[in-house]
């Protein structure tokens, strides 16, 4: 199994550009989420989903959109990139929402730089 | 909102020493987890704790879920060079689907 696959691994954008970070998992996980990692701030939850057609906001949702049309895919869209969105983005999934939600499998990350 | 305070922020130790790090929360969690992140990779789950007072081991790692449900600690015994990385605590409240992470503890081990 590939696990959680993120693309692209690296991306450079100009301020105002839009883009989509792709995330796919092949483990039939119900729960998927996006985090951003910044130095000294740990991992902060952007958006999450407990199943196809269901999404909700995390700690830092502003400037990002998500959708969950299938169980496998959970893309993260940056509508108008800003330098403050320069970060490393991680997609993560787990088997069940609820008790075992925390047992997350993470992708390798996508490093985004906004100039 | 919910916050986790993880300490220490960084540690530089000698190979063979024991390590202890902890995490405290301003609110109650029903699940505590500990993850490790190697450079250039995503975090990997080390230990998951689901009951207050629970003490769980995974090899040289031991973690406990605090009785108050507002804290957890992770101990690493007899550290080795491959223990180097960033260790994160994380907590979850039931029915929210949200997993909140601490700021991380960066561990360096001198051979």
Short mmCIF file of N, CA, C and O in Angstrom, two decimals, chain A:
data_model
loop_
_atom_site.label_atom_id
_atom_site.label_comp_id
_atom_site.label_asym_id
_atom_site.label_seq_id
_atom_site.Cartn_x
_atom_site.Cartn_y
_atom_site.Cartn_z
N UNK A 1 0.83 -1.20 0.00
CA UNK A 1 0.00 0.00 0.00
C UNK A 1 0.86 1.25 0.00
O UNK A 1 1.89 1.29 0.64
N UNK A 2 0.40 2.28 -0.72
CA UNK A 2 1.16 3.52 -0.77
C UNK A 2 0.94 4.33 0.50
O UNK A 2 1.76 5.14 0.85
N UNK A 3 -0.20 4.16 1.19
CA UNK A 3 -0.48 4.93 2.39
C UNK A 3 -1.10 6.26 2.03
O UNK A 3 -2.06 6.33 1.29
N UNK A 4 -0.51 7.35 2.54
CA UNK A 4 -0.99 8.70 2.25
C UNK A 4 0.00 9.35 1.28
O UNK A 4 1.19 9.45 1.60
N UNK A 5 -0.51 9.77 0.13
CA UNK A 5 0.34 10.36 -0.90
C UNK A 5 -0.02 11.82 -1.10
O UNK A 5 -1.18 12.15 -1.35
N UNK A 6 0.98 12.68 -1.00
CA UNK A 6 0.78 14.12 -1.20
C UNK A 6 1.55 14.58 -2.43
O UNK A 6 2.69 14.18 -2.64
N UNK A 7 0.91 15.45 -3.21
CA UNK A 7 1.59 16.10 -4.33
C UNK A 7 1.14 17.55 -4.44
O UNK A 7 -0.01 17.87 -4.11
N UNK A 8 2.03 18.47 -4.86
CA UNK A 8 3.45 18.24 -5.09
C UNK A 8 4.23 18.22 -3.78
O UNK A 8 3.71 18.58 -2.74
N UNK A 9 5.47 17.83 -3.80
CA UNK A 9 6.32 17.87 -2.61
C UNK A 9 6.89 19.26 -2.38
O UNK A 9 7.16 19.65 -1.25
N UNK A 10 7.10 19.99 -3.46
CA UNK A 10 7.61 21.36 -3.36
C UNK A 10 6.84 22.25 -4.33
O UNK A 10 6.50 21.82 -5.42
N UNK A 11 6.58 23.49 -3.92
CA UNK A 11 5.88 24.43 -4.78
C UNK A 11 6.26 25.84 -4.39
O UNK A 11 6.31 26.16 -3.19
N UNK A 12 6.50 26.68 -5.38
CA UNK A 12 6.74 28.10 -5.16
C UNK A 12 5.64 28.88 -5.88
O UNK A 12 5.39 28.64 -7.06
N UNK A 13 4.99 29.76 -5.15
CA UNK A 13 3.91 30.57 -5.71
C UNK A 13 4.22 32.05 -5.54
O UNK A 13 4.99 32.44 -4.65
N UNK A 14 3.57 32.85 -6.36
CA UNK A 14 3.60 34.29 -6.16
C UNK A 14 2.35 34.70 -5.40
O UNK A 14 1.30 34.04 -5.50
N UNK A 15 2.46 35.77 -4.65
CA UNK A 15 1.31 36.28 -3.91
C UNK A 15 0.12 36.46 -4.84
O UNK A 15 0.26 37.05 -5.92
N UNK A 16 -1.03 35.95 -4.40
CA UNK A 16 -2.25 36.09 -5.18
C UNK A 16 -2.58 34.89 -6.05
O UNK A 16 -3.73 34.75 -6.50
N UNK A 17 -1.61 34.05 -6.31
CA UNK A 17 -1.87 32.86 -7.11
C UNK A 17 -2.68 31.84 -6.32
O UNK A 17 -2.65 31.84 -5.07
N UNK A 18 -3.38 30.99 -7.02
CA UNK A 18 -4.12 29.92 -6.37
C UNK A 18 -3.50 28.57 -6.75
O UNK A 18 -2.83 28.47 -7.79
N UNK A 19 -3.71 27.60 -5.90
CA UNK A 19 -3.23 26.26 -6.21
C UNK A 19 -3.93 25.25 -5.32
O UNK A 19 -4.60 25.61 -4.34
N UNK A 20 -3.78 23.98 -5.70
CA UNK A 20 -4.36 22.89 -4.94
C UNK A 20 -3.29 21.89 -4.55
O UNK A 20 -2.51 21.45 -5.40
N UNK A 21 -3.25 21.58 -3.27
CA UNK A 21 -2.40 20.49 -2.77
C UNK A 21 -3.25 19.21 -2.77
O UNK A 21 -4.34 19.20 -2.20
N UNK A 22 -2.71 18.18 -3.40
CA UNK A 22 -3.46 16.95 -3.51
C UNK A 22 -3.10 15.98 -2.39
O UNK A 22 -1.94 15.92 -1.95
N UNK A 23 -4.09 15.23 -1.93
CA UNK A 23 -3.86 14.19 -0.93
C UNK A 23 -4.73 12.99 -1.27
O UNK A 23 -5.94 13.15 -1.49
N UNK A 24 -4.13 11.83 -1.30
CA UNK A 24 -4.87 10.61 -1.58
C UNK A 24 -4.40 9.51 -0.62
O UNK A 24 -3.21 9.41 -0.33
N UNK A 25 -5.35 8.71 -0.15
CA UNK A 25 -5.00 7.57 0.70
C UNK A 25 -5.70 6.32 0.17
O UNK A 25 -6.83 6.39 -0.32
N UNK A 26 -5.02 5.21 0.28
CA UNK A 26 -5.53 3.95 -0.26
C UNK A 26 -5.82 2.94 0.86
O UNK A 26 -5.79 1.73 0.64
N UNK A 27 -6.11 3.45 2.06
CA UNK A 27 -6.34 2.57 3.21
C UNK A 27 -7.82 2.53 3.60
O UNK A 27 -8.16 2.00 4.65
N UNK A 28 -8.68 3.14 2.79
CA UNK A 28 -10.12 3.19 3.07
C UNK A 28 -10.41 3.88 4.41
O UNK A 28 -11.33 3.49 5.12
N UNK A 29 -9.61 4.92 4.70
CA UNK A 29 -9.81 5.65 5.94
C UNK A 29 -10.96 6.63 5.80
O UNK A 29 -11.09 7.33 4.81
N UNK A 30 -11.78 6.70 6.85
CA UNK A 30 -12.89 7.64 6.84
C UNK A 30 -12.43 9.07 7.16
O UNK A 30 -12.94 10.04 6.61
N UNK A 31 -11.48 9.17 8.06
CA UNK A 31 -11.07 10.47 8.59
C UNK A 31 -9.84 10.97 7.84
O UNK A 31 -8.86 10.25 7.71
N UNK A 32 -9.89 12.21 7.35
CA UNK A 32 -8.74 12.85 6.72
C UNK A 32 -8.63 14.28 7.20
O UNK A 32 -9.63 14.91 7.57
N UNK A 33 -7.41 14.79 7.21
CA UNK A 33 -7.17 16.13 7.75
C UNK A 33 -5.95 16.75 7.11
O UNK A 33 -5.11 16.06 6.54
N UNK A 34 -5.88 18.08 7.21
CA UNK A 34 -4.73 18.85 6.75
C UNK A 34 -4.17 19.65 7.91
O UNK A 34 -4.92 20.29 8.66
N UNK A 35 -2.83 19.61 8.04
CA UNK A 35 -2.12 20.39 9.04
C UNK A 35 -1.07 21.24 8.33
O UNK A 35 -0.57 20.89 7.27
N UNK A 36 -0.71 22.35 8.98
CA UNK A 36 0.46 23.09 8.55
C UNK A 36 1.47 23.09 9.70
O UNK A 36 1.07 23.12 10.88
N UNK A 37 2.74 23.02 9.35
CA UNK A 37 3.80 22.99 10.35
C UNK A 37 4.71 24.18 10.16
O UNK A 37 5.30 24.37 9.09
N UNK A 38 4.82 24.99 11.19
CA UNK A 38 5.68 26.16 11.19
C UNK A 38 6.64 26.05 12.37
O UNK A 38 6.26 25.52 13.43
N UNK A 39 7.86 26.58 12.23
CA UNK A 39 8.87 26.46 13.31
C UNK A 39 8.34 26.98 14.64
O UNK A 39 7.80 28.09 14.72
N UNK A 40 8.49 26.17 15.69
CA UNK A 40 8.10 26.57 17.03
C UNK A 40 6.61 26.56 17.31
O UNK A 40 6.18 26.89 18.41
N UNK A 41 5.81 26.17 16.31
CA UNK A 41 4.35 26.20 16.50
C UNK A 41 3.72 24.83 16.35
O UNK A 41 2.50 24.70 16.39
N UNK A 42 4.51 23.82 16.17
CA UNK A 42 3.95 22.48 16.05
C UNK A 42 3.12 22.31 14.80
O UNK A 42 3.35 22.96 13.78
N UNK A 43 2.13 21.46 14.89
CA UNK A 43 1.22 21.18 13.78
C UNK A 43 -0.13 21.80 14.11
O UNK A 43 -0.70 21.53 15.16
N UNK A 44 -0.63 22.60 13.20
CA UNK A 44 -1.92 23.24 13.42
C UNK A 44 -2.94 22.74 12.40
O UNK A 44 -2.67 22.71 11.20
N UNK A 45 -4.11 22.37 12.89
CA UNK A 45 -5.14 21.77 12.07
C UNK A 45 -5.83 22.83 11.21
O UNK A 45 -6.32 23.84 11.72
N UNK A 46 -5.91 22.58 9.90
CA UNK A 46 -6.53 23.53 8.98
C UNK A 46 -7.99 23.15 8.73
O UNK A 46 -8.90 23.92 9.00
N UNK A 47 -8.20 21.98 8.17
CA UNK A 47 -9.53 21.44 7.92
C UNK A 47 -9.49 19.93 8.14
O UNK A 47 -8.44 19.31 8.04
N UNK A 48 -10.65 19.35 8.38
CA UNK A 48 -10.72 17.92 8.49
C UNK A 48 -12.05 17.41 7.94
O UNK A 48 -12.98 18.18 7.73
N UNK A 49 -12.10 16.08 7.74
CA UNK A 49 -13.30 15.45 7.18
C UNK A 49 -13.50 14.08 7.83
O UNK A 49 -12.55 13.31 7.95
N UNK A 50 -14.74 13.79 8.21
CA UNK A 50 -15.04 12.50 8.83
C UNK A 50 -15.66 11.53 7.83
O UNK A 50 -16.06 10.43 8.21
N UNK A 51 -15.76 11.95 6.59
CA UNK A 51 -16.28 11.06 5.57
C UNK A 51 -16.60 11.82 4.31
O UNK A 51 -16.61 13.06 4.31
N UNK A 52 -16.85 11.11 3.23
CA UNK A 52 -17.15 11.76 1.95
C UNK A 52 -18.35 12.68 2.11
O UNK A 52 -19.37 12.32 2.71
N UNK A 53 -18.19 13.90 1.59
CA UNK A 53 -19.26 14.89 1.64
C UNK A 53 -19.32 15.69 2.92
O UNK A 53 -20.15 16.60 3.04
N UNK A 54 -18.43 15.41 3.88
CA UNK A 54 -18.46 16.10 5.18
C UNK A 54 -17.10 16.72 5.46
O UNK A 54 -16.08 16.03 5.46
N UNK A 55 -17.08 18.04 5.67
CA UNK A 55 -15.83 18.72 6.04
C UNK A 55 -16.12 19.69 7.18
O UNK A 55 -17.26 20.12 7.37
N UNK A 56 -15.06 20.05 7.91
CA UNK A 56 -15.21 21.01 9.00
C UNK A 56 -13.91 21.75 9.21
O UNK A 56 -12.84 21.30 8.75
N UNK A 57 -14.01 22.91 9.87
CA UNK A 57 -12.84 23.75 10.06
C UNK A 57 -12.03 23.32 11.27
O UNK A 57 -12.56 22.85 12.27
N UNK A 58 -10.72 23.53 11.16
CA UNK A 58 -9.82 23.29 12.28
C UNK A 58 -9.45 24.60 12.95
O UNK A 58 -10.27 25.51 13.06
N UNK A 59 -8.19 24.69 13.40
CA UNK A 59 -7.73 25.88 14.15
C UNK A 59 -7.44 27.07 13.25
O UNK A 59 -7.65 28.23 13.65
N UNK A 60 -6.94 26.81 12.04
CA UNK A 60 -6.49 27.90 11.17
C UNK A 60 -7.05 27.73 9.76
O UNK A 60 -6.31 27.53 8.80
N UNK A 61 -8.37 27.84 9.56
CA UNK A 61 -8.97 27.54 8.26
C UNK A 61 -8.94 28.68 7.24
O UNK A 61 -9.13 28.44 6.04
N UNK A 62 -8.69 29.92 7.70
CA UNK A 62 -8.83 31.07 6.81
C UNK A 62 -7.82 31.00 5.66
O UNK A 62 -6.63 30.80 5.85
N UNK A 63 -8.33 31.23 4.44
CA UNK A 63 -7.49 31.22 3.25
C UNK A 63 -7.39 29.87 2.58
O UNK A 63 -6.71 29.73 1.56
N UNK A 64 -8.08 28.88 3.14
CA UNK A 64 -8.03 27.51 2.61
C UNK A 64 -9.45 26.96 2.42
O UNK A 64 -10.32 27.23 3.23
N UNK A 65 -9.61 26.18 1.36
CA UNK A 65 -10.85 25.45 1.14
C UNK A 65 -10.55 23.97 0.96
O UNK A 65 -9.48 23.61 0.47
N UNK A 66 -11.51 23.14 1.34
CA UNK A 66 -11.37 21.70 1.11
C UNK A 66 -12.69 21.15 0.60
O UNK A 66 -13.74 21.77 0.73
N UNK A 67 -12.60 19.95 0.03
CA UNK A 67 -13.78 19.20 -0.36
C UNK A 67 -13.47 17.73 -0.20
O UNK A 67 -12.29 17.33 -0.21
N UNK A 68 -14.49 16.91 -0.07
CA UNK A 68 -14.29 15.46 0.08
C UNK A 68 -15.35 14.76 -0.76
O UNK A 68 -16.39 14.34 -0.26
N UNK A 69 -15.10 14.66 -2.04
CA UNK A 69 -16.06 14.04 -2.94
C UNK A 69 -15.92 12.52 -2.94
O UNK A 69 -16.88 11.81 -3.28
N UNK A 70 -14.76 12.01 -2.57
CA UNK A 70 -14.55 10.57 -2.48
C UNK A 70 -13.88 10.24 -1.15
O UNK A 70 -13.30 11.12 -0.52
N UNK A 71 -13.92 8.98 -0.75
CA UNK A 71 -13.24 8.57 0.48
C UNK A 71 -11.73 8.73 0.35
O UNK A 71 -11.04 9.05 1.32
N UNK A 72 -11.20 8.53 -0.87
CA UNK A 72 -9.76 8.48 -1.06
C UNK A 72 -9.08 9.84 -1.11
O UNK A 72 -7.92 9.97 -0.74
N UNK A 73 -9.78 10.87 -1.58
CA UNK A 73 -9.11 12.14 -1.89
C UNK A 73 -9.59 13.29 -1.00
O UNK A 73 -10.78 13.41 -0.71
N UNK A 74 -8.65 14.16 -0.64
CA UNK A 74 -8.98 15.30 0.22
C UNK A 74 -8.07 16.47 -0.19
O UNK A 74 -7.10 16.78 0.48
N UNK A 75 -8.38 17.16 -1.27
CA UNK A 75 -7.52 18.26 -1.74
C UNK A 75 -7.67 19.51 -0.89
O UNK A 75 -8.76 19.81 -0.37
N UNK A 76 -6.58 20.25 -0.78
CA UNK A 76 -6.56 21.52 -0.05
C UNK A 76 -6.30 22.63 -1.05
O UNK A 76 -5.29 22.62 -1.75
N UNK A 77 -7.20 23.61 -1.11
CA UNK A 77 -7.08 24.70 -2.07
C UNK A 77 -6.69 26.00 -1.38
O UNK A 77 -7.31 26.38 -0.39
N UNK A 78 -5.67 26.64 -1.93
CA UNK A 78 -5.32 27.99 -1.52
C UNK A 78 -5.93 28.94 -2.52
O UNK A 78 -5.62 28.88 -3.71
N UNK A 79 -6.81 29.80 -2.07
CA UNK A 79 -7.59 30.62 -2.99
C UNK A 79 -6.78 31.79 -3.55
O UNK A 79 -6.86 32.11 -4.74
N UNK A 80 -6.02 32.46 -2.71
CA UNK A 80 -5.19 33.59 -3.10
C UNK A 80 -3.99 33.59 -2.18
O UNK A 80 -4.06 34.10 -1.06
N UNK A 81 -2.91 32.98 -2.62
CA UNK A 81 -1.77 32.72 -1.74
C UNK A 81 -1.17 34.00 -1.16
O UNK A 81 -1.06 35.04 -1.84
N UNK A 82 -0.77 33.92 0.12
CA UNK A 82 -0.13 35.02 0.83
C UNK A 82 1.17 34.51 1.44
O UNK A 82 1.29 33.31 1.74
N UNK A 83 2.15 35.40 1.64
CA UNK A 83 3.42 34.97 2.25
C UNK A 83 3.23 34.25 3.59
O UNK A 83 4.03 33.36 3.93
N UNK A 84 2.17 34.59 4.33
CA UNK A 84 1.92 33.95 5.61
C UNK A 84 1.54 32.48 5.46
O UNK A 84 1.52 31.73 6.46
N UNK A 85 1.26 32.05 4.24
CA UNK A 85 0.93 30.65 3.99
C UNK A 85 2.15 29.82 3.61
O UNK A 85 2.03 28.63 3.33
N UNK A 86 3.31 30.45 3.61
CA UNK A 86 4.56 29.70 3.45
C UNK A 86 4.70 28.74 4.63
O UNK A 86 4.71 29.16 5.79
N UNK A 87 4.79 27.45 4.33
CA UNK A 87 4.77 26.45 5.40
C UNK A 87 4.99 25.07 4.80
O UNK A 87 5.10 24.90 3.59
N UNK A 88 5.05 24.08 5.69
CA UNK A 88 5.03 22.69 5.26
C UNK A 88 3.65 22.13 5.61
O UNK A 88 3.20 22.25 6.75
N UNK A 89 2.99 21.55 4.61
CA UNK A 89 1.64 21.07 4.79
C UNK A 89 1.62 19.55 4.83
O UNK A 89 2.25 18.88 4.00
N UNK A 90 0.90 19.02 5.81
CA UNK A 90 0.79 17.58 5.96
C UNK A 90 -0.67 17.16 5.88
O UNK A 90 -1.54 17.75 6.52
N UNK A 91 -0.89 16.12 5.09
CA UNK A 91 -2.19 15.45 5.06
C UNK A 91 -2.09 14.21 5.93
O UNK A 91 -1.04 13.55 5.97
N UNK A 92 -3.16 13.90 6.64
CA UNK A 92 -3.15 12.73 7.53
C UNK A 92 -4.52 12.07 7.51
O UNK A 92 -5.55 12.74 7.33
N UNK A 93 -4.55 10.77 7.70
CA UNK A 93 -5.81 10.04 7.71
C UNK A 93 -5.82 9.00 8.81
O UNK A 93 -4.77 8.60 9.32
N UNK A 94 -7.00 8.58 9.19
CA UNK A 94 -7.14 7.49 10.15
C UNK A 94 -8.37 6.68 9.83
O UNK A 94 -9.28 7.13 9.13
N UNK A 95 -8.41 5.48 10.41
CA UNK A 95 -9.42 4.50 10.02
C UNK A 95 -10.83 4.93 10.41
O UNK A 95 -11.74 4.82 9.63
N UNK A 96 -11.00 5.44 11.63
CA UNK A 96 -12.32 5.73 12.14
C UNK A 96 -12.38 7.11 12.74
O UNK A 96 -11.45 7.55 13.39
N UNK A 97 -13.48 7.79 12.56
CA UNK A 97 -13.73 8.99 13.34
C UNK A 97 -14.15 8.53 14.73
O UNK A 97 -14.63 7.44 14.91
N UNK A 98 -13.93 9.37 15.72
CA UNK A 98 -14.30 8.97 17.07
C UNK A 98 -13.10 8.52 17.87
O UNK A 98 -12.06 9.16 17.85
N UNK A 99 -13.19 7.40 18.52
CA UNK A 99 -12.20 6.99 19.51
C UNK A 99 -10.80 6.88 18.94
O UNK A 99 -9.83 7.27 19.56
N UNK A 100 -10.66 6.33 17.74
CA UNK A 100 -9.33 6.09 17.19
C UNK A 100 -8.90 7.17 16.21
O UNK A 100 -7.99 6.99 15.43
N UNK A 101 -9.59 8.31 16.24
CA UNK A 101 -9.26 9.37 15.29
C UNK A 101 -7.81 9.77 15.36
O UNK A 101 -7.21 10.12 14.37
N UNK A 102 -7.22 9.73 16.57
CA UNK A 102 -5.88 10.24 16.74
C UNK A 102 -4.80 9.38 16.14
O UNK A 102 -3.67 9.82 16.00
N UNK A 103 -5.09 8.14 15.78
CA UNK A 103 -4.05 7.26 15.24
C UNK A 103 -3.87 7.59 13.77
O UNK A 103 -4.27 6.84 12.88
N UNK A 104 -3.24 8.73 13.53
CA UNK A 104 -3.12 9.27 12.19
C UNK A 104 -1.94 8.69 11.43
O UNK A 104 -0.87 8.46 12.00
N UNK A 105 -2.14 8.51 10.12
CA UNK A 105 -1.06 8.20 9.20
C UNK A 105 -0.81 9.47 8.39
O UNK A 105 -1.73 10.01 7.78
N UNK A 106 0.43 9.92 8.39
CA UNK A 106 0.78 11.17 7.72
C UNK A 106 1.43 10.93 6.37
O UNK A 106 2.14 9.93 6.16
N UNK A 107 1.20 11.87 5.45
CA UNK A 107 1.96 11.90 4.21
C UNK A 107 3.34 12.48 4.48
O UNK A 107 3.67 12.85 5.62
N UNK A 108 4.15 12.60 3.42
CA UNK A 108 5.52 13.08 3.57
C UNK A 108 5.62 14.60 3.60
O UNK A 108 6.68 15.14 3.86
N UNK A 109 4.54 15.28 3.32
CA UNK A 109 4.54 16.73 3.40
C UNK A 109 4.70 17.41 2.06
O UNK A 109 5.28 16.85 1.12
N UNK A 110 4.17 18.62 1.98
CA UNK A 110 4.32 19.48 0.80
C UNK A 110 4.87 20.82 1.28
O UNK A 110 4.22 21.48 2.08
N UNK A 111 6.05 21.17 0.77
CA UNK A 111 6.68 22.42 1.21
C UNK A 111 6.29 23.53 0.24
O UNK A 111 6.62 23.48 -0.94
N UNK A 112 5.59 24.54 0.77
CA UNK A 112 5.08 25.64 -0.05
C UNK A 112 5.77 26.94 0.33
O UNK A 112 5.84 27.28 1.52
N UNK A 113 6.25 27.65 -0.68
CA UNK A 113 6.84 28.97 -0.48
C UNK A 113 6.04 29.97 -1.28
O UNK A 113 5.83 29.77 -2.49
N UNK A 114 5.59 31.04 -0.62
CA UNK A 114 4.84 32.10 -1.30
C UNK A 114 5.69 33.38 -1.29
O UNK A 114 6.04 33.88 -0.22
N UNK A 115 6.00 33.86 -2.48
CA UNK A 115 6.88 35.03 -2.60
C UNK A 115 6.08 36.32 -2.69
O UNK A 115 4.93 36.32 -3.15
#
